[in-house]
Amino acid sequence: ILNVEQSPQSLHVQEGDSTNFTCSFPSSNFYALHWYRWETAKSPEALFVMTLNGDEKKKGRISATLNTKEGYSYLYIKGSQPEDSATYLCASPNSGYALNFGKGTSLLVTP
Amino acid sequence: DAGVIQSPRHEVTEMGQEVTLRCKPISGHDYLFWYRQTMMRGLELLIYFNNNVPIDDSGMPEDRFSAKMPNASFSTLKIQPSEPRDSAVYFCASSPEGTGGRSPLHFGNGTRLTVT
């Protein structure tokens, strides 16, 4: 089973700050890296699926990069807003087709 | 598209009782996953199906847990007998293909189970 690790565990920033989190995963037998956003009392929703080394994806103020050789991905949020408050999960497939999730980074953005 | 539908949303039961959680995946999705969310272990995979066939159930904690998918539009996760340590949020998710590819998971709203 792949160990997907995320840091920091939690983060508290002020509105307008930019922030980033890290996801690390074993670089051998890499297949894909997923990012999900999980708001309180809701279900996780997919942000990005990344498969290529050097890949960079963007959705509004949120972007992600991928380094498959060293086994890490960064998620960036530019100009954080209170509505960005959520837990951000990354995940990578095991040898089959099921995702192994990290424990997430809990982000709180205060006005 | 109604998305992945889970029922019930909340379940409170006493230790020793049987609990059945239900899931309707998105139509056309060939993969169905059951996950459990706890504070200690995060989101952990219990079992997944491909075309109604269980592929990997190594995450099922013990024999008290069982899952079935009798057809493409319905799956159940059963716990018998339930124990307080089974208290968690159980998520069902579906995908048009294995998530090893480019397809993200689509999650249901989860069932919050409390066993007293």
Short mmCIF file of C-alpha atoms in Angstrom, two decimals:
data_model
loop_
_atom_site.label_atom_id
_atom_site.label_comp_id
_atom_site.label_asym_id
_atom_site.label_seq_id
_atom_site.Cartn_x
_atom_site.Cartn_y
_atom_site.Cartn_z
CA ILE A 1 0.00 0.00 0.00
CA LEU A 2 1.34 3.41 -0.97
CA ASN A 3 1.90 5.86 1.88
CA VAL A 4 0.56 9.26 0.94
CA GLU A 5 1.65 11.95 3.38
CA GLN A 6 0.43 15.52 3.62
CA SER A 7 1.78 18.54 5.44
CA PRO A 8 1.02 20.61 7.30
CA GLN A 9 -1.84 18.91 9.11
CA SER A 10 -3.57 22.26 9.58
CA LEU A 11 -3.07 25.82 8.53
CA HIS A 12 -4.62 29.13 9.59
CA VAL A 13 -4.17 32.14 7.32
CA GLN A 14 -5.65 35.58 6.94
CA GLU A 15 -7.86 36.55 4.05
CA GLY A 16 -5.72 37.64 1.14
CA ASP A 17 -2.71 35.52 2.09
CA SER A 18 -1.34 33.03 -0.39
CA THR A 19 -0.59 29.57 0.90
CA ASN A 20 0.58 26.14 -0.18
CA PHE A 21 0.54 22.56 1.06
CA THR A 22 2.58 19.49 0.27
CA CYS A 23 1.67 15.96 -0.70
CA SER A 24 4.37 13.30 -0.85
CA PHE A 25 4.03 9.84 -2.30
CA PRO A 26 6.35 6.96 -3.28
CA SER A 27 7.86 7.84 -6.63
CA SER A 28 8.19 4.24 -7.84
CA ASN A 29 5.38 2.87 -10.00
CA PHE A 30 3.67 6.25 -10.14
CA TYR A 31 0.36 6.30 -11.96
CA ALA A 32 -1.64 9.37 -10.96
CA LEU A 33 -2.07 11.98 -8.26
CA HIS A 34 -5.47 13.34 -7.26
CA TRP A 35 -6.38 16.44 -5.24
CA TYR A 36 -9.76 16.82 -3.55
CA ARG A 37 -11.39 19.63 -1.62
CA TRP A 38 -13.59 18.66 1.32
CA GLU A 39 -15.81 21.24 2.96
CA THR A 40 -17.35 20.60 6.35
CA ALA A 41 -20.64 18.68 6.19
CA LYS A 42 -20.15 17.98 2.50
CA SER A 43 -18.45 15.25 0.50
CA PRO A 44 -15.00 15.45 -1.10
CA GLU A 45 -14.95 17.00 -4.55
CA ALA A 46 -12.22 16.51 -7.12
CA LEU A 47 -9.96 19.45 -7.92
CA PHE A 48 -7.28 17.93 -10.12
CA VAL A 49 -6.04 14.63 -11.50
CA MET A 50 -2.39 14.80 -12.52
CA THR A 51 -0.40 12.16 -14.35
CA LEU A 52 2.65 13.73 -16.02
CA ASN A 53 5.90 14.78 -14.36
CA GLY A 54 6.11 18.57 -14.41
CA ASP A 55 2.38 18.87 -14.90
CA GLU A 56 0.74 22.02 -13.61
CA LYS A 57 -3.01 22.46 -13.29
CA LYS A 58 -5.02 25.55 -12.40
CA LYS A 59 -8.61 26.24 -11.40
CA GLY A 60 -9.27 29.85 -10.53
CA ARG A 61 -6.98 30.84 -7.65
CA ILE A 62 -5.97 27.24 -6.96
CA SER A 63 -3.12 25.53 -8.77
CA ALA A 64 -1.09 22.35 -8.34
CA THR A 65 2.27 21.07 -9.51
CA LEU A 66 3.61 17.55 -9.78
CA ASN A 67 7.09 16.05 -9.47
CA THR A 68 6.89 12.31 -10.01
CA LYS A 69 10.66 11.74 -9.87
CA GLU A 70 10.97 12.98 -6.32
CA GLY A 71 7.43 12.07 -5.30
CA TYR A 72 5.73 15.29 -4.33
CA SER A 73 2.95 17.65 -5.36
CA TYR A 74 2.21 21.16 -4.18
CA LEU A 75 -1.21 22.79 -3.99
CA TYR A 76 -1.21 26.60 -4.06
CA ILE A 77 -3.99 29.01 -3.20
CA LYS A 78 -3.47 32.60 -4.23
CA GLY A 79 -5.23 35.32 -2.26
CA SER A 80 -7.06 33.00 0.15
CA GLN A 81 -10.71 33.72 0.85
CA PRO A 82 -12.87 32.48 3.76
CA GLU A 83 -14.74 30.21 1.32
CA ASP A 84 -11.46 28.39 0.68
CA SER A 85 -11.66 27.00 4.21
CA ALA A 86 -11.79 23.23 3.81
CA THR A 87 -9.71 20.10 4.11
CA TYR A 88 -7.57 19.41 1.06
CA LEU A 89 -6.85 15.77 0.36
CA CYS A 90 -4.39 14.21 -2.00
CA ALA A 91 -4.49 10.59 -3.11
CA SER A 92 -2.66 8.15 -5.33
CA PRO A 93 -3.76 4.75 -6.62
CA ASN A 94 -2.42 1.54 -5.19
CA SER A 95 -1.40 -1.30 -7.46
CA GLY A 96 -5.02 -1.68 -8.46
CA TYR A 97 -7.45 1.07 -9.17
CA ALA A 98 -8.37 2.30 -5.71
CA LEU A 99 -7.11 5.56 -4.27
CA ASN A 100 -5.06 5.76 -1.09
CA PHE A 101 -5.69 9.09 0.60
CA GLY A 102 -3.48 11.22 2.76
CA LYS A 103 -4.95 12.55 6.00
CA GLY A 104 -5.39 15.99 4.52
CA THR A 105 -4.46 19.57 5.27
CA SER A 106 -7.15 21.51 7.11
CA LEU A 107 -7.18 25.14 5.98
CA LEU A 108 -8.91 27.94 7.89
CA VAL A 109 -9.06 31.37 6.30
CA THR A 110 -10.24 34.15 8.58
CA PRO A 111 -11.37 37.63 7.47
CA ASP B 1 -27.41 13.62 -12.90
CA ALA B 2 -28.30 13.12 -9.23
CA GLY B 3 -24.82 12.06 -8.27
CA VAL B 4 -23.98 9.23 -5.90
CA ILE B 5 -26.84 8.68 -3.48
CA GLN B 6 -26.32 7.20 -0.04
CA SER B 7 -28.84 6.29 2.61
CA PRO B 8 -29.42 6.80 5.41
CA ARG B 9 -27.59 10.08 6.10
CA HIS B 10 -27.42 9.30 9.80
CA GLU B 11 -27.74 6.03 11.65
CA VAL B 12 -27.71 5.58 15.40
CA THR B 13 -27.84 2.03 16.68
CA GLU B 14 -27.02 -0.02 19.70
CA MET B 15 -24.06 -2.32 19.95
CA GLY B 16 -24.87 -5.76 18.59
CA GLN B 17 -27.45 -4.59 16.07
CA GLU B 18 -27.16 -5.12 12.33
CA VAL B 19 -26.56 -2.01 10.22
CA THR B 20 -27.05 -1.75 6.46
CA LEU B 21 -25.75 1.19 4.47
CA ARG B 22 -26.93 1.75 0.91
CA CYS B 23 -25.46 3.33 -2.17
CA LYS B 24 -26.64 4.13 -5.68
CA PRO B 25 -23.73 5.02 -7.96
CA ILE B 26 -23.85 7.37 -10.92
CA SER B 27 -25.37 5.62 -13.91
CA GLY B 28 -22.70 4.32 -16.27
CA HIS B 29 -19.94 4.25 -13.69
CA ASP B 30 -18.27 0.85 -13.65
CA TYR B 31 -16.36 1.26 -10.38
CA LEU B 32 -17.85 1.59 -6.92
CA PHE B 33 -15.82 2.20 -3.76
CA TRP B 34 -16.66 2.12 -0.06
CA TYR B 35 -14.52 4.30 2.22
CA ARG B 36 -14.60 4.96 5.96
CA GLN B 37 -13.56 8.26 7.53
CA THR B 38 -12.26 8.36 11.10
CA MET B 39 -10.19 10.93 12.96
CA MET B 40 -7.42 8.45 13.62
CA ARG B 41 -7.07 6.82 10.22
CA GLY B 42 -8.46 9.41 7.82
CA LEU B 43 -10.22 8.17 4.70
CA GLU B 44 -9.53 4.46 4.29
CA LEU B 45 -10.66 2.12 1.55
CA LEU B 46 -12.83 -0.78 2.64
CA ILE B 47 -13.72 -2.49 -0.64
CA TYR B 48 -14.26 -1.73 -4.29
CA PHE B 49 -16.23 -3.29 -7.14
CA ASN B 50 -15.76 -3.34 -10.90
CA ASN B 51 -18.83 -4.20 -12.95
CA ASN B 52 -20.54 -5.45 -9.77
CA VAL B 53 -17.68 -7.83 -8.92
CA PRO B 54 -15.68 -7.27 -5.71
CA ILE B 55 -12.05 -6.69 -6.69
CA ASP B 56 -10.27 -5.84 -3.45
CA ASP B 57 -11.78 -6.29 0.01
CA SER B 58 -8.51 -6.26 1.93
CA GLY B 59 -9.58 -3.10 3.72
CA MET B 60 -12.65 -4.68 5.28
CA PRO B 61 -11.80 -4.68 9.00
CA GLU B 62 -13.13 -8.09 9.93
CA ASP B 63 -15.79 -10.67 9.23
CA ARG B 64 -18.46 -8.49 10.77
CA PHE B 65 -18.30 -6.35 7.61
CA SER B 66 -19.71 -7.48 4.28
CA ALA B 67 -20.53 -5.70 1.03
CA LYS B 68 -22.56 -6.65 -1.99
CA MET B 69 -23.38 -5.19 -5.36
CA PRO B 70 -26.29 -7.18 -6.81
CA ASN B 71 -26.61 -4.92 -9.85
CA ALA B 72 -25.00 -1.89 -11.46
CA SER B 73 -27.21 0.59 -9.62
CA PHE B 74 -27.09 -0.62 -6.03
CA SER B 75 -24.61 -1.62 -3.36
CA THR B 76 -24.86 -2.34 0.36
CA LEU B 77 -22.37 -2.36 3.20
CA LYS B 78 -23.51 -4.41 6.16
CA ILE B 79 -22.10 -4.57 9.67
CA GLN B 80 -23.29 -7.44 11.85
CA PRO B 81 -22.97 -7.21 14.79
CA SER B 82 -22.08 -3.55 15.12
CA GLU B 83 -19.64 -2.28 17.77
CA PRO B 84 -18.94 1.22 19.13
CA ARG B 85 -15.57 1.30 17.33
CA ASP B 86 -17.45 1.10 14.01
CA SER B 87 -18.71 4.64 14.58
CA ALA B 88 -17.50 6.69 11.61
CA VAL B 89 -18.65 8.33 8.40
CA TYR B 90 -18.98 5.83 5.57
CA PHE B 91 -18.64 7.13 2.04
CA CYS B 92 -19.60 5.50 -1.21
CA ALA B 93 -17.95 6.75 -4.40
CA SER B 94 -18.13 5.82 -8.06
CA SER B 95 -15.99 6.35 -11.11
CA PRO B 96 -16.41 5.62 -14.82
CA GLU B 97 -13.08 3.85 -14.78
CA GLY B 98 -10.51 2.84 -12.24
CA THR B 99 -9.06 5.89 -10.54
CA GLY B 100 -5.63 4.71 -11.50
CA GLY B 101 -6.48 6.51 -14.70
CA ARG B 102 -7.66 10.05 -15.25
CA SER B 103 -11.09 9.70 -13.70
CA PRO B 104 -11.74 11.32 -10.32
CA LEU B 105 -13.99 9.79 -7.71
CA HIS B 106 -17.53 11.08 -7.28
CA PHE B 107 -18.51 10.83 -3.62
CA GLY B 108 -21.90 10.47 -2.02
CA ASN B 109 -22.81 12.58 1.00
CA GLY B 110 -21.85 9.82 3.39
CA THR B 111 -23.62 7.99 6.20
CA ARG B 112 -22.69 9.03 9.72
CA LEU B 113 -22.91 5.90 11.86
CA THR B 114 -23.01 6.05 15.64
CA VAL B 115 -22.98 2.81 17.59
CA THR B 116 -23.76 3.20 21.28
#
